[in-house]
CSV table of C-alpha atoms and ligand atoms in Angstrom, one decimal:
chain,number,residue,atom,x,y,z
A,1,UNK,CA,-19.1,11.7,-26.6
A,2,UNK,CA,-19.8,8.0,-25.9
A,3,UNK,CA,-16.9,6.5,-23.9
A,4,UNK,CA,-16.9,2.7,-23.6
A,5,UNK,CA,-16.6,1.5,-20.0
A,6,UNK,CA,-13.5,-0.4,-18.9
A,7,UNK,CA,-14.0,-4.0,-19.9
A,8,UNK,CA,-14.2,-6.7,-17.3
A,9,UNK,CA,-12.7,-10.0,-18.4
A,10,UNK,CA,-12.7,-11.5,-14.9
A,11,UNK,CA,-9.0,-12.1,-15.1
A,12,UNK,CA,-7.8,-9.6,-12.5
A,13,UNK,CA,-7.8,-9.3,-8.7
A,14,UNK,CA,-11.0,-10.4,-6.9
A,15,UNK,CA,-12.7,-8.5,-4.2
A,16,UNK,CA,-15.4,-10.5,-2.4
A,17,UNK,CA,-17.7,-8.8,0.1
A,18,UNK,CA,-19.4,-11.1,2.6
A,19,UNK,CA,-22.8,-9.5,3.1
A,20,UNK,CA,-23.7,-12.2,5.6
A,21,UNK,CA,-20.8,-11.2,7.8
A,22,UNK,CA,-21.9,-7.5,7.4
A,23,UNK,CA,-25.4,-8.4,8.6
A,24,UNK,CA,-24.1,-10.4,11.5
A,25,UNK,CA,-21.8,-7.6,12.5
A,26,UNK,CA,-24.7,-5.1,12.5
A,27,UNK,CA,-26.8,-7.6,14.6
A,28,UNK,CA,-24.0,-8.1,17.0
A,29,UNK,CA,-23.6,-4.4,17.5
A,30,UNK,CA,-27.4,-4.0,17.8
A,31,UNK,CA,-27.3,-6.5,20.7
A,32,UNK,CA,-24.6,-4.4,22.4
A,33,UNK,CA,-26.5,-1.2,22.0
A,34,UNK,CA,-29.7,-2.7,23.4
A,35,UNK,CA,-31.9,0.2,24.4
A,36,UNK,CA,-30.6,2.5,21.7
A,37,UNK,CA,-31.3,2.4,18.0
A,38,UNK,CA,-28.5,1.1,15.9
A,39,UNK,CA,-27.8,3.2,12.8
A,40,UNK,CA,-25.4,2.3,10.0
A,41,UNK,CA,-22.8,4.6,8.6
A,42,UNK,CA,-22.4,3.9,4.9
A,43,UNK,CA,-20.3,6.8,3.7
A,44,UNK,CA,-17.5,6.4,1.2
A,45,UNK,CA,-19.2,3.6,-0.7
A,46,UNK,CA,-19.9,1.9,2.6
A,47,UNK,CA,-16.2,1.9,3.5
A,48,UNK,CA,-15.3,0.6,0.1
A,49,UNK,CA,-17.7,-2.4,0.2
A,50,UNK,CA,-20.3,-1.1,-2.2
A,51,UNK,CA,-22.9,1.4,-1.1
A,52,UNK,CA,-26.0,-0.1,-2.7
A,53,UNK,CA,-25.2,-3.8,-1.9
A,54,UNK,CA,-24.2,-3.0,1.7
A,55,UNK,CA,-27.1,-0.6,2.4
A,56,UNK,CA,-29.5,-3.3,1.2
A,57,UNK,CA,-27.9,-5.9,3.4
A,58,UNK,CA,-27.9,-3.7,6.4
A,59,UNK,CA,-31.6,-2.9,5.9
A,60,UNK,CA,-32.3,-6.6,5.6
A,61,UNK,CA,-30.4,-7.1,8.9
A,62,UNK,CA,-32.8,-4.6,10.5
A,63,UNK,CA,-31.1,-1.2,10.1
A,64,UNK,CA,-33.4,1.7,9.4
A,65,UNK,CA,-31.2,4.7,10.1
A,66,UNK,CA,-28.4,5.4,7.6
A,67,UNK,CA,-25.7,8.0,7.7
A,68,UNK,CA,-24.0,9.1,4.5
A,69,UNK,CA,-21.4,11.8,4.1
A,70,UNK,CA,-22.5,13.3,0.9
A,71,UNK,CA,-25.9,14.1,-0.7
A,72,UNK,CA,-25.0,11.9,-3.7
A,73,UNK,CA,-24.5,8.9,-1.4
A,74,UNK,CA,-27.8,9.8,0.3
A,75,UNK,CA,-29.7,10.0,-2.9
A,76,UNK,CA,-28.2,6.6,-3.9
A,77,UNK,CA,-29.4,5.0,-0.7
A,78,UNK,CA,-32.8,6.6,-1.1
A,79,UNK,CA,-33.2,5.1,-4.6
A,80,UNK,CA,-32.6,1.6,-3.2
A,81,UNK,CA,-34.3,1.9,0.2
A,82,UNK,CA,-37.5,3.9,-0.1
A,83,UNK,CA,-38.3,3.6,3.7
A,84,UNK,CA,-34.9,4.3,5.1
A,85,UNK,CA,-34.2,7.3,7.4
A,86,UNK,CA,-31.2,9.0,5.9
A,87,UNK,CA,-28.9,11.5,7.6
A,88,UNK,CA,-26.3,13.5,5.5
A,89,UNK,CA,-23.3,14.1,7.8
A,90,UNK,CA,-21.9,16.8,5.5
A,91,UNK,CA,-25.0,18.8,6.4
A,92,UNK,CA,-27.0,21.1,4.1
A,93,UNK,CA,-25.3,22.4,1.0
A,94,UNK,CA,-26.3,26.0,0.2
A,95,UNK,CA,-29.3,26.0,-2.1
A,96,UNK,CA,-29.9,22.3,-1.7
A,97,UNK,CA,-32.9,22.3,0.8
A,98,UNK,CA,-35.4,21.5,-2.0
A,99,UNK,CA,-33.4,18.5,-3.1
A,100,UNK,CA,-33.2,17.2,0.5
A,101,UNK,CA,-36.9,17.6,1.0
A,102,UNK,CA,-37.7,15.9,-2.3
A,103,UNK,CA,-35.5,13.0,-1.4
A,104,UNK,CA,-36.5,13.0,2.2
A,105,UNK,CA,-32.9,13.4,3.5
A,106,UNK,CA,-32.1,14.7,6.9
A,107,UNK,CA,-29.1,17.0,7.0
A,108,UNK,CA,-26.9,17.0,10.1
A,109,UNK,CA,-27.1,20.8,10.4
A,110,UNK,CA,-23.7,22.1,11.7
A,111,UNK,CA,-23.7,25.9,11.3
A,112,UNK,CA,-26.1,28.8,11.8
A,113,UNK,CA,-26.2,29.3,8.0
A,114,UNK,CA,-27.3,25.8,7.5
A,115,UNK,CA,-29.9,26.0,10.2
A,116,UNK,CA,-31.2,29.3,8.9
A,117,UNK,CA,-31.7,27.9,5.4
A,118,UNK,CA,-33.4,24.7,6.8
A,119,UNK,CA,-35.8,26.7,9.0
A,120,UNK,CA,-36.6,28.9,5.9
A,121,UNK,CA,-37.6,25.7,4.1
A,122,UNK,CA,-39.7,24.6,7.0
A,123,UNK,CA,-41.5,28.0,7.1
A,124,UNK,CA,-42.0,27.9,3.4
A,125,UNK,CA,-43.7,24.5,3.6
A,126,UNK,CA,-45.2,25.0,7.0
A,127,UNK,CA,-43.7,21.7,8.1
A,128,UNK,CA,-41.2,20.7,10.7
A,129,UNK,CA,-38.8,19.0,8.3
A,130,UNK,CA,-36.6,16.4,10.2
A,131,UNK,CA,-32.9,17.2,10.6
A,132,UNK,CA,-30.2,16.6,13.1
A,133,UNK,CA,-28.3,19.3,15.0
A,134,UNK,CA,-24.6,18.6,15.1
A,135,UNK,CA,-22.7,20.1,18.0
A,136,UNK,CA,-18.9,20.2,18.1
A,137,UNK,CA,-17.9,19.0,21.6
A,138,UNK,CA,-14.2,19.2,21.1
A,139,UNK,CA,-13.1,18.0,17.7
A,140,UNK,CA,-13.2,21.3,15.8
A,141,UNK,CA,-14.6,19.6,12.8
A,142,UNK,CA,-18.2,20.0,11.7
A,143,UNK,CA,-20.7,21.2,14.3
A,144,UNK,CA,-22.1,24.2,16.0
A,145,UNK,CA,-19.8,25.6,18.6
A,146,UNK,CA,-21.0,25.1,22.1
A,147,UNK,CA,-21.6,28.8,22.7
A,148,UNK,CA,-24.0,28.8,19.8
A,149,UNK,CA,-26.4,26.5,21.6
A,150,UNK,CA,-28.5,29.3,23.0
A,151,UNK,CA,-28.8,31.0,19.6
A,152,UNK,CA,-29.7,27.6,18.0
A,153,UNK,CA,-32.3,27.1,20.7
A,154,UNK,CA,-33.8,30.6,20.2
A,155,UNK,CA,-34.0,30.1,16.4
A,156,UNK,CA,-35.8,26.8,16.6
A,157,UNK,CA,-38.2,27.7,19.4
A,158,UNK,CA,-39.1,30.9,17.7
A,159,UNK,CA,-40.8,29.0,14.9
A,160,UNK,CA,-41.7,25.9,17.0
A,161,UNK,CA,-39.3,23.6,15.2
A,162,UNK,CA,-38.2,20.4,16.9
A,163,UNK,CA,-35.1,18.6,15.6
A,164,UNK,CA,-35.1,14.8,15.0
A,165,UNK,CA,-31.8,14.4,16.9
A,166,UNK,CA,-28.9,16.2,18.6
A,167,UNK,CA,-25.6,14.6,17.7
A,168,UNK,CA,-21.9,15.0,18.3
A,169,UNK,CA,-18.8,13.0,17.3
A,170,UNK,CA,-16.0,11.6,19.4
A,171,UNK,CA,-12.4,12.5,18.6
A,172,UNK,CA,-10.6,9.8,20.7
A,173,UNK,CA,-13.1,6.9,21.1
A,174,UNK,CA,-10.5,4.4,19.7
A,175,UNK,CA,-8.5,5.1,22.9
A,176,UNK,CA,-11.0,4.4,25.7
A,177,UNK,CA,-8.7,5.8,28.4
A,178,UNK,CA,-8.2,9.1,26.7
A,179,UNK,CA,-9.5,11.9,28.9
A,180,UNK,CA,-11.1,13.6,25.9
A,181,UNK,CA,-13.9,11.0,26.0
A,182,UNK,CA,-15.0,12.1,29.4
A,183,UNK,CA,-14.8,15.8,28.4
A,184,UNK,CA,-16.8,15.3,25.3
A,185,UNK,CA,-19.4,13.2,27.1
A,186,UNK,CA,-19.8,15.9,29.7
A,187,UNK,CA,-20.1,18.7,27.2
A,188,UNK,CA,-22.6,16.7,25.1
A,189,UNK,CA,-24.7,16.1,28.2
A,190,UNK,CA,-24.7,19.9,28.9
A,191,UNK,CA,-25.8,20.6,25.4
A,192,UNK,CA,-28.6,18.1,25.7
A,193,UNK,CA,-29.9,19.8,28.8
A,194,UNK,CA,-30.8,22.8,26.6
A,195,UNK,CA,-32.8,20.6,24.2
A,196,UNK,CA,-35.0,18.5,26.5
A,197,UNK,CA,-36.7,15.4,25.0
A,198,UNK,CA,-34.8,15.5,21.8
A,199,UNK,CA,-33.1,12.1,21.0
A,200,UNK,CA,-29.4,12.1,21.1
A,201,UNK,CA,-26.5,10.4,19.3
A,202,UNK,CA,-22.8,10.4,20.2
A,203,UNK,CA,-21.2,7.0,19.7
A,204,UNK,CA,-19.3,5.8,16.7
A,205,UNK,CA,-18.2,2.1,16.6
A,206,UNK,CA,-15.6,2.6,19.3
A,207,UNK,CA,-18.0,4.6,21.6
A,208,UNK,CA,-20.6,1.9,21.1
A,209,UNK,CA,-18.2,-0.9,22.0
A,210,UNK,CA,-16.6,0.7,25.0
A,211,UNK,CA,-19.0,2.8,26.9
A,212,UNK,CA,-22.7,2.3,27.5
A,213,UNK,CA,-23.1,5.9,28.8
A,214,UNK,CA,-22.3,7.0,25.3
A,215,UNK,CA,-25.2,5.2,23.6
A,216,UNK,CA,-28.0,7.6,24.2
A,217,UNK,CA,-30.9,7.0,21.8
A,218,UNK,CA,-28.9,6.1,18.7
A,219,UNK,CA,-25.5,4.8,17.9
A,220,UNK,CA,-23.7,5.3,14.6
A,221,UNK,CA,-21.2,2.5,13.9
A,222,UNK,CA,-19.2,2.4,10.7
A,223,UNK,CA,-15.9,0.7,10.7
A,224,UNK,CA,-17.0,-2.2,13.0
A,225,UNK,CA,-19.8,-3.1,10.6
A,226,UNK,CA,-17.1,-3.7,7.9
A,227,UNK,CA,-14.9,-5.9,10.2
A,228,UNK,CA,-12.3,-3.2,10.9
A,229,UNK,CA,-10.8,-2.6,14.3
A,230,UNK,CA,-12.6,0.1,16.2
A,231,UNK,CA,-10.8,0.1,19.5
A,232,UNK,CA,-7.0,0.1,19.8
A,233,UNK,CA,-5.2,-2.5,21.9
A,234,UNK,CA,-8.2,-4.9,22.0
A,235,UNK,CA,-9.1,-8.1,20.3
A,236,UNK,CA,-11.3,-7.2,17.4
A,237,UNK,CA,-14.6,-9.2,17.9
A,238,UNK,CA,-16.1,-8.4,14.4
A,239,UNK,CA,-16.2,-10.7,11.5
A,240,UNK,CA,-14.2,-9.9,8.4
A,241,UNK,CA,-16.3,-8.7,5.6
A,242,UNK,CA,-13.8,-8.1,2.8
A,243,UNK,CA,-11.7,-10.7,1.0
A,244,UNK,CA,-9.2,-9.6,-1.6
A,245,UNK,CA,-7.2,-12.0,-3.8
A,246,UNK,CA,-4.9,-11.2,-6.7
A,247,UNK,CA,-3.4,-13.5,-9.4
A,248,UNK,CA,0.2,-14.5,-9.5
A,249,UNK,CA,1.6,-13.5,-12.9
A,250,UNK,CA,5.0,-15.1,-12.8
A,251,UNK,CA,7.3,-17.2,-10.6
A,252,UNK,CA,11.0,-17.1,-11.1
A,253,UNK,CA,14.5,-17.4,-9.7
A,254,UNK,CA,16.8,-14.6,-8.6
A,255,UNK,CA,20.3,-14.7,-7.3
A,256,UNK,CA,22.0,-13.5,-4.2
A,257,UNK,CA,23.1,-9.9,-4.5
A,258,UNK,CA,20.5,-9.0,-7.1
A,259,UNK,CA,18.1,-6.1,-6.3
A,260,UNK,CA,14.4,-6.3,-6.5
A,261,UNK,CA,12.0,-3.6,-7.7
A,262,UNK,CA,12.1,0.2,-8.1
A,263,UNK,CA,14.8,2.0,-6.3
A,264,UNK,CA,16.7,-1.3,-5.8
A,265,UNK,CA,15.3,-1.0,-2.3
A,266,UNK,CA,15.9,-4.7,-1.5
A,267,UNK,CA,18.9,-6.8,-2.2
A,268,UNK,CA,18.6,-10.5,-2.0
A,269,UNK,CA,20.7,-12.2,0.7
A,270,UNK,CA,20.1,-15.6,-0.7
A,271,UNK,CA,19.3,-17.3,-4.0
A,272,UNK,CA,15.5,-16.9,-4.1
A,273,UNK,CA,12.3,-17.7,-5.8
A,274,UNK,CA,10.1,-14.7,-6.3
A,275,UNK,CA,6.5,-14.3,-7.4
A,276,UNK,CA,5.0,-11.3,-9.1
A,277,UNK,CA,1.5,-10.6,-8.0
A,278,UNK,CA,-1.0,-8.5,-10.0
A,279,UNK,CA,-1.8,-5.9,-7.4
A,280,UNK,CA,-0.2,-2.5,-6.7
A,281,UNK,CA,-0.8,0.8,-5.1
A,282,UNK,CA,-3.2,1.8,-7.9
A,283,UNK,CA,-5.4,-1.0,-6.5
A,284,UNK,CA,-5.2,0.3,-2.9
A,285,UNK,CA,-2.3,-2.0,-1.9
A,286,UNK,CA,-0.5,1.0,-0.5
A,287,UNK,CA,3.1,1.8,-1.3
A,288,UNK,CA,3.6,2.0,2.5
A,289,UNK,CA,3.4,-1.8,2.4
A,290,UNK,CA,6.8,-2.0,0.7
A,291,UNK,CA,9.8,-3.5,2.4
A,292,UNK,CA,13.3,-2.2,2.3
A,293,UNK,CA,16.7,-3.4,3.6
A,294,UNK,CA,15.9,-2.3,7.2
A,295,UNK,CA,12.1,-2.3,7.2
A,296,UNK,CA,9.7,-5.2,7.1
A,297,UNK,CA,6.8,-4.8,4.7
A,298,UNK,CA,3.4,-6.4,4.4
A,299,UNK,CA,2.8,-10.1,3.8
A,300,UNK,CA,0.4,-12.1,1.6
A,301,UNK,CA,-0.6,-15.7,1.8
A,302,UNK,CA,0.2,-18.2,-1.0
A,303,UNK,CA,-0.4,-21.9,-0.7
A,304,UNK,CA,-1.4,-21.4,2.9
A,305,UNK,CA,1.9,-19.9,3.9
A,306,UNK,CA,2.8,-16.3,4.7
A,307,UNK,CA,5.1,-14.7,2.1
A,308,UNK,CA,6.8,-11.3,2.6
A,309,UNK,CA,6.7,-8.4,0.1
A,310,UNK,CA,10.1,-7.8,-1.4
A,311,UNK,CA,11.0,-4.2,-2.2
A,312,UNK,CA,8.7,-1.4,-3.3
A,313,UNK,CA,5.1,-2.0,-4.2
A,314,UNK,CA,4.7,-0.9,-7.9
A,315,UNK,CA,1.6,0.6,-9.5
A,316,UNK,CA,0.3,-2.7,-10.8
A,317,UNK,CA,2.4,-5.4,-9.3
A,318,UNK,CA,4.0,-6.5,-6.1
A,319,UNK,CA,7.0,-8.9,-5.7
A,320,UNK,CA,6.9,-11.5,-2.9
A,321,UNK,CA,9.5,-14.0,-1.7
A,322,UNK,CA,8.3,-17.5,-2.1
A,323,UNK,CA,11.6,-19.2,-1.5
A,324,UNK,CA,10.4,-20.8,1.8
A,325,UNK,CA,7.6,-22.6,0.0
A,326,UNK,CA,10.3,-25.0,-1.2
A,327,UNK,CA,9.1,-27.1,-4.1
A,328,UNK,CA,5.5,-26.2,-3.4
A,329,UNK,CA,5.6,-23.3,-5.8
A,330,UNK,CA,2.4,-21.5,-7.0
A,331,UNK,CA,1.5,-21.6,-10.7
A,332,UNK,CA,0.7,-18.5,-12.8
A,333,UNK,CA,-3.0,-17.6,-12.4
A,334,UNK,CA,-3.1,-18.9,-8.9
A,335,UNK,CA,-4.5,-16.4,-6.3
A,336,UNK,CA,-2.5,-14.8,-3.5
A,337,UNK,CA,-4.6,-13.8,-0.4
A,338,UNK,CA,-4.1,-10.1,0.1
A,339,UNK,CA,-6.9,-9.6,2.7
A,340,UNK,CA,-8.8,-12.5,4.1
A,341,UNK,CA,-9.1,-15.0,6.9
A,342,UNK,CA,-5.3,-14.9,7.5
A,343,UNK,CA,-4.6,-11.2,7.0
A,344,UNK,CA,-7.0,-8.5,8.2
A,345,UNK,CA,-7.2,-4.9,7.0
A,346,UNK,CA,-5.7,-3.8,10.3
A,347,UNK,CA,-2.5,-5.8,9.8
A,348,UNK,CA,-1.9,-3.9,6.5
A,349,UNK,CA,-2.8,-0.6,8.2
A,350,UNK,CA,-0.3,-1.2,11.0
A,351,UNK,CA,2.5,-2.0,8.5
A,352,UNK,CA,1.7,1.1,6.3
A,353,UNK,CA,1.3,3.4,9.3
A,354,UNK,CA,-2.3,4.1,8.7
A,355,UNK,CA,-5.7,2.9,9.9
A,356,UNK,CA,-8.0,0.1,8.6
A,357,UNK,CA,-10.5,2.8,7.5
A,358,UNK,CA,-8.0,4.0,4.9
A,359,UNK,CA,-7.2,0.5,3.7
A,360,UNK,CA,-10.9,-0.3,3.2
A,361,UNK,CA,-11.9,2.9,1.5
A,362,UNK,CA,-8.8,2.7,-0.7
A,363,UNK,CA,-10.0,-0.6,-2.3
A,364,UNK,CA,-11.3,1.1,-5.3
A,365,UNK,CA,-9.0,-0.8,-7.7
A,366,UNK,CA,-9.3,-2.9,-10.8
A,367,UNK,CA,-11.3,-5.6,-9.1
A,368,UNK,CA,-13.8,-8.2,-10.1
A,369,UNK,CA,-16.3,-7.6,-7.3
A,370,UNK,CA,-18.6,-10.2,-6.0
A,371,UNK,CA,-21.0,-10.5,-3.1
A,372,UNK,CA,-21.7,-13.4,-0.8
A,373,UNK,CA,-24.8,-13.7,1.3
B,1,LIG,C1,-17.6,8.2,10.2
B,1,LIG,C2,-18.5,8.7,11.2
B,1,LIG,C3,-19.0,7.7,12.1
B,1,LIG,C4,-18.7,6.3,12.1
B,1,LIG,O1,-17.4,6.2,12.7
B,1,LIG,P1,-16.7,4.7,12.9
B,1,LIG,O2,-15.5,5.1,13.7
B,1,LIG,O3,-16.4,4.3,11.5
B,1,LIG,O4,-17.6,3.8,13.6
B,1,LIG,C5,-20.0,8.2,13.0
B,1,LIG,N1,-20.3,9.5,13.1
B,1,LIG,C6,-19.8,10.4,12.3
B,1,LIG,C7,-20.1,11.9,12.5
B,1,LIG,C8,-18.8,10.1,11.4
B,1,LIG,O5,-18.2,11.0,10.6
């Protein structure tokens, strides 16, 4: 059955991705990581910015090592970057070795089953097919358990296989003083001792930005490339990459005592002017950005002034209070800044009780997307 694609009239919200800022962010991190190679994590549609466009920009900036979560993402990167080195963080899916080999993808092998299947593929082809070995040093997510290191070593030495990289992932790098960082670094170092001369990789954005000892031979920044805050409680030095604007649909008056939005969660304490903006939770403007009588919500920028969200964010629209703009009221069709130079992704994340990662990867809405370079 042929299904027509959703039409794009250009009338909706606008998401602009600044690929120049993305490149500068990669280059800035590459300077910080100095002796180590700087990879680029492009999972989840490059944190919502667009996988193909962002991977190309990162390659143009100098990145050669890319990390995706899924094989689909990896195959997409391969189609656009024939020379890139591509790691698949989800690892090897059962029965998928031939696909990985054909597409020249490197799984981050994280279980003995995955390793077994990969080594079989190596034997069958009489080739040391590159892959990473992912050890779990304390997160209890993907990775070999530490006590599997000797089995892993035996399995690979038996057939003379040498991995491309040993890696692990930090659980608490966004909190540099957290003791878990020390523990994981020590455990990772002890794993490395069992695999001499294999390049190592531990640091995500936060590890890269806070501790040189965590750089090893390759760093794997994600969030910082896209302008998000990697380290809690510090000024974020990265340039914003994403700009999101949404059109104002209507501006009108409302009286003291009237309620606003679903659930009548806000009652006006003054005669007000309100604007209805065409963005809602279906566009990634989370319902957690709502305000209620005793809770402040998110803000937007209209005519260069901050304006607060009134009441609950709806699926398609959000109501904001524009009373304080006085006579300088916006016109229908004018754009409200949702994310941009005045409001970063982390401001919304803080209001909604989440992290910038979730705000960025949630921007899958009904946008007119455009790319600046
Ligand atoms: C997502 C991810 C990264 C990147 O983390 P950021 O905090 O976004 O820099 C690095 N390594 C692994 C294994 C990941 O899953």
